Amino acid sequence: MSEHIRPPVKYQATPDYPTYEQAESFAEDFRTGAEGAYQTGERWARYWLARTMDILTTLLKDDIYSVVAFPPAGWEYADPEELEDLEYFRGWILEYHPETESWTLLVSSQEVGIDEFNRLRREYKAG
């Protein structure tokens, strides 16, 4: 799927971002072997959600995962000022609890903003 030309998000269209429940499902798929991924590495996997949306799931540290949804081809826009209001990606940091086989949302980019999400993601990854 990733080998095909991917279209950008159409002008003034709402991106097809996943829900939290879908993000949790991507984290669970990655945790259990990434069977649904189209590309994998030792600590990450990429998924295809829609024609305009990719999902990157990353193991930050033991039982802490990051799920980031982004349009790989970007957006169509008419005025550069519109770029200031774009939500470049949507992300979640989740913790898996093996003893209860459940997930907890630690942070989401919608709650804290993209800059703070990136900072927290780096912090969790650093350890």
PDB file of C-alpha atoms in Angstrom:
ATOM      1  CA  MET A   1       0.000   0.000   0.000  1.00  0.00           C
ATOM      2  CA  SER A   2       2.772   2.436   0.826  1.00  0.00           C
ATOM      3  CA  GLU A   3       4.357   1.990  -2.595  1.00  0.00           C
ATOM      4  CA  HIS A   4       1.470   3.774  -4.304  1.00  0.00           C
ATOM      5  CA  ILE A   5       1.306   7.529  -4.642  1.00  0.00           C
ATOM      6  CA  ARG A   6      -0.613   8.828  -1.652  1.00  0.00           C
ATOM      7  CA  PRO A   7      -2.797  11.920  -2.007  1.00  0.00           C
ATOM      8  CA  PRO A   8      -2.553  14.900   0.342  1.00  0.00           C
ATOM      9  CA  VAL A   9      -5.456  15.876   2.572  1.00  0.00           C
ATOM     10  CA  LYS A  10      -7.764  17.927   0.348  1.00  0.00           C
ATOM     11  CA  TYR A  11      -8.043  21.683   0.819  1.00  0.00           C
ATOM     12  CA  GLN A  12     -10.067  22.531   3.937  1.00  0.00           C
ATOM     13  CA  ALA A  13     -10.903  18.858   4.555  1.00  0.00           C
ATOM     14  CA  THR A  14     -10.720  17.299   8.003  1.00  0.00           C
ATOM     15  CA  PRO A  15      -8.001  14.620   8.173  1.00  0.00           C
ATOM     16  CA  ASP A  16      -9.136  11.056   8.900  1.00  0.00           C
ATOM     17  CA  TYR A  17      -7.383  10.880  12.268  1.00  0.00           C
ATOM     18  CA  PRO A  18      -8.046   7.721  14.269  1.00  0.00           C
ATOM     19  CA  THR A  19      -9.926   7.665  17.547  1.00  0.00           C
ATOM     20  CA  TYR A  20      -8.207   6.832  20.827  1.00  0.00           C
ATOM     21  CA  GLU A  21      -9.685   3.324  20.625  1.00  0.00           C
ATOM     22  CA  GLN A  22      -8.099   2.838  17.199  1.00  0.00           C
ATOM     23  CA  ALA A  23      -4.766   4.168  18.497  1.00  0.00           C
ATOM     24  CA  GLU A  24      -4.926   1.652  21.333  1.00  0.00           C
ATOM     25  CA  SER A  25      -5.605  -1.103  18.772  1.00  0.00           C
ATOM     26  CA  PHE A  26      -2.505  -0.112  16.783  1.00  0.00           C
ATOM     27  CA  ALA A  27      -0.417  -0.192  19.979  1.00  0.00           C
ATOM     28  CA  GLU A  28      -1.808  -3.631  20.846  1.00  0.00           C
ATOM     29  CA  ASP A  29      -1.112  -4.956  17.340  1.00  0.00           C
ATOM     30  CA  PHE A  30       2.467  -3.706  17.541  1.00  0.00           C
ATOM     31  CA  ARG A  31       2.925  -5.134  21.059  1.00  0.00           C
ATOM     32  CA  THR A  32       1.767  -8.564  19.872  1.00  0.00           C
ATOM     33  CA  GLY A  33       3.891  -8.792  16.725  1.00  0.00           C
ATOM     34  CA  ALA A  34       2.711  -6.098  14.281  1.00  0.00           C
ATOM     35  CA  GLU A  35       0.758  -8.478  12.038  1.00  0.00           C
ATOM     36  CA  GLY A  36      -1.256  -5.582  10.585  1.00  0.00           C
ATOM     37  CA  ALA A  37       1.753  -3.344   9.841  1.00  0.00           C
ATOM     38  CA  TYR A  38       3.053  -2.704   6.337  1.00  0.00           C
ATOM     39  CA  GLN A  39       6.559  -1.848   7.571  1.00  0.00           C
ATOM     40  CA  THR A  40       8.344  -2.773  10.801  1.00  0.00           C
ATOM     41  CA  GLY A  41      11.546  -2.209  12.697  1.00  0.00           C
ATOM     42  CA  GLU A  42      12.776  -3.484  16.033  1.00  0.00           C
ATOM     43  CA  ARG A  43      11.061  -0.701  18.017  1.00  0.00           C
ATOM     44  CA  TRP A  44       8.466   0.626  15.554  1.00  0.00           C
ATOM     45  CA  ALA A  45       5.786  -0.289  13.023  1.00  0.00           C
ATOM     46  CA  ARG A  46       3.915   1.668  10.349  1.00  0.00           C
ATOM     47  CA  TYR A  47       0.268   1.134   9.493  1.00  0.00           C
ATOM     48  CA  TRP A  48      -1.982   2.397   6.744  1.00  0.00           C
ATOM     49  CA  LEU A  49      -5.285   3.756   8.074  1.00  0.00           C
ATOM     50  CA  ALA A  50      -6.743   5.575   5.061  1.00  0.00           C
ATOM     51  CA  ARG A  51      -5.513   6.857   1.716  1.00  0.00           C
ATOM     52  CA  THR A  52      -4.376  10.033   3.444  1.00  0.00           C
ATOM     53  CA  MET A  53      -3.296   8.702   6.849  1.00  0.00           C
ATOM     54  CA  ASP A  54      -0.326   6.709   8.181  1.00  0.00           C
ATOM     55  CA  ILE A  55       0.167   5.488  11.736  1.00  0.00           C
ATOM     56  CA  LEU A  56       3.597   5.165  13.358  1.00  0.00           C
ATOM     57  CA  THR A  57       3.678   3.072  16.534  1.00  0.00           C
ATOM     58  CA  THR A  58       6.873   3.155  18.588  1.00  0.00           C
ATOM     59  CA  LEU A  59       8.060   1.370  21.716  1.00  0.00           C
ATOM     60  CA  LEU A  60       9.498   4.231  23.794  1.00  0.00           C
ATOM     61  CA  LYS A  61      10.549   2.061  26.751  1.00  0.00           C
ATOM     62  CA  ASP A  62       9.217  -1.022  28.551  1.00  0.00           C
ATOM     63  CA  ASP A  63       5.408  -1.019  28.244  1.00  0.00           C
ATOM     64  CA  ILE A  64       5.280   2.637  27.052  1.00  0.00           C
ATOM     65  CA  TYR A  65       4.179   3.147  23.446  1.00  0.00           C
ATOM     66  CA  SER A  66       3.675   6.138  21.188  1.00  0.00           C
ATOM     67  CA  VAL A  67       1.060   6.129  18.423  1.00  0.00           C
ATOM     68  CA  VAL A  68       1.244   9.011  15.939  1.00  0.00           C
ATOM     69  CA  ALA A  69      -1.158   9.532  13.024  1.00  0.00           C
ATOM     70  CA  PHE A  70      -0.083  11.796  10.160  1.00  0.00           C
ATOM     71  CA  PRO A  71      -0.848  12.406   6.485  1.00  0.00           C
ATOM     72  CA  PRO A  72       2.315  11.233   4.656  1.00  0.00           C
ATOM     73  CA  ALA A  73       1.603  13.437   1.628  1.00  0.00           C
ATOM     74  CA  GLY A  74       0.734  16.523   3.687  1.00  0.00           C
ATOM     75  CA  TRP A  75      -2.091  18.972   2.983  1.00  0.00           C
ATOM     76  CA  GLU A  76      -3.367  21.117   0.164  1.00  0.00           C
ATOM     77  CA  TYR A  77      -3.554  24.784   1.166  1.00  0.00           C
ATOM     78  CA  ALA A  78      -4.213  28.097  -0.562  1.00  0.00           C
ATOM     79  CA  ASP A  79      -2.588  30.563   1.837  1.00  0.00           C
ATOM     80  CA  PRO A  80       0.612  29.996   3.846  1.00  0.00           C
ATOM     81  CA  GLU A  81      -1.098  31.552   6.889  1.00  0.00           C
ATOM     82  CA  GLU A  82      -3.374  28.490   6.991  1.00  0.00           C
ATOM     83  CA  LEU A  83      -0.341  26.402   7.972  1.00  0.00           C
ATOM     84  CA  GLU A  84      -0.287  28.022  11.419  1.00  0.00           C
ATOM     85  CA  ASP A  85      -3.594  26.339  12.310  1.00  0.00           C
ATOM     86  CA  LEU A  86      -2.825  22.855  10.986  1.00  0.00           C
ATOM     87  CA  GLU A  87      -2.745  19.899  13.340  1.00  0.00           C
ATOM     88  CA  TYR A  88       0.321  18.293  11.733  1.00  0.00           C
ATOM     89  CA  PHE A  89      -0.280  15.015  13.488  1.00  0.00           C
ATOM     90  CA  ARG A  90      -2.313  13.508  16.287  1.00  0.00           C
ATOM     91  CA  GLY A  91      -0.521  11.412  18.874  1.00  0.00           C
ATOM     92  CA  TRP A  92      -1.005   9.360  22.015  1.00  0.00           C
ATOM     93  CA  ILE A  93       1.411   7.955  24.578  1.00  0.00           C
ATOM     94  CA  LEU A  94       0.041   4.815  26.199  1.00  0.00           C
ATOM     95  CA  GLU A  95       1.173   2.477  28.934  1.00  0.00           C
ATOM     96  CA  TYR A  96       0.450  -1.247  28.813  1.00  0.00           C
ATOM     97  CA  HIS A  97      -0.226  -3.074  32.097  1.00  0.00           C
ATOM     98  CA  PRO A  98       0.688  -6.777  31.658  1.00  0.00           C
ATOM     99  CA  GLU A  99      -0.870  -7.818  34.969  1.00  0.00           C
ATOM    100  CA  THR A 100      -4.344  -6.625  33.864  1.00  0.00           C
ATOM    101  CA  GLU A 101      -3.766  -6.726  30.086  1.00  0.00           C
ATOM    102  CA  SER A 102      -5.059  -3.162  29.881  1.00  0.00           C
ATOM    103  CA  TRP A 103      -3.920   0.206  28.546  1.00  0.00           C
ATOM    104  CA  THR A 104      -3.740   3.650  30.147  1.00  0.00           C
ATOM    105  CA  LEU A 105      -3.555   6.903  28.210  1.00  0.00           C
ATOM    106  CA  LEU A 106      -0.652   8.935  29.589  1.00  0.00           C
ATOM    107  CA  VAL A 107      -0.877  11.907  27.230  1.00  0.00           C
ATOM    108  CA  SER A 108      -2.438  12.959  23.931  1.00  0.00           C
ATOM    109  CA  SER A 109      -1.405  15.727  21.555  1.00  0.00           C
ATOM    110  CA  GLN A 110      -4.978  17.029  21.562  1.00  0.00           C
ATOM    111  CA  GLU A 111      -4.753  17.638  25.324  1.00  0.00           C
ATOM    112  CA  VAL A 112      -1.264  19.151  25.584  1.00  0.00           C
ATOM    113  CA  GLY A 113      -0.458  20.410  22.077  1.00  0.00           C
ATOM    114  CA  ILE A 114       2.090  19.161  19.582  1.00  0.00           C
ATOM    115  CA  ASP A 115       5.178  20.831  21.085  1.00  0.00           C
ATOM    116  CA  GLU A 116       4.515  19.453  24.569  1.00  0.00           C
ATOM    117  CA  PHE A 117       3.632  16.031  23.139  1.00  0.00           C
ATOM    118  CA  ASN A 118       6.975  15.935  21.297  1.00  0.00           C
ATOM    119  CA  ARG A 119       8.819  16.975  24.459  1.00  0.00           C
ATOM    120  CA  LEU A 120       7.101  14.276  26.536  1.00  0.00           C
ATOM    121  CA  ARG A 121       7.679  11.661  23.851  1.00  0.00           C
ATOM    122  CA  ARG A 122      11.419  12.442  23.870  1.00  0.00           C
ATOM    123  CA  GLU A 123      11.429  12.360  27.678  1.00  0.00           C
ATOM    124  CA  TYR A 124       9.792   8.922  27.839  1.00  0.00           C
ATOM    125  CA  LYS A 125      12.130   7.622  25.143  1.00  0.00           C
ATOM    126  CA  ALA A 126      15.210   8.913  26.977  1.00  0.00           C
ATOM    127  CA  GLY A 127      14.162   6.966  29.936  1.00  0.00           C
TER     128      GLY A 127
END
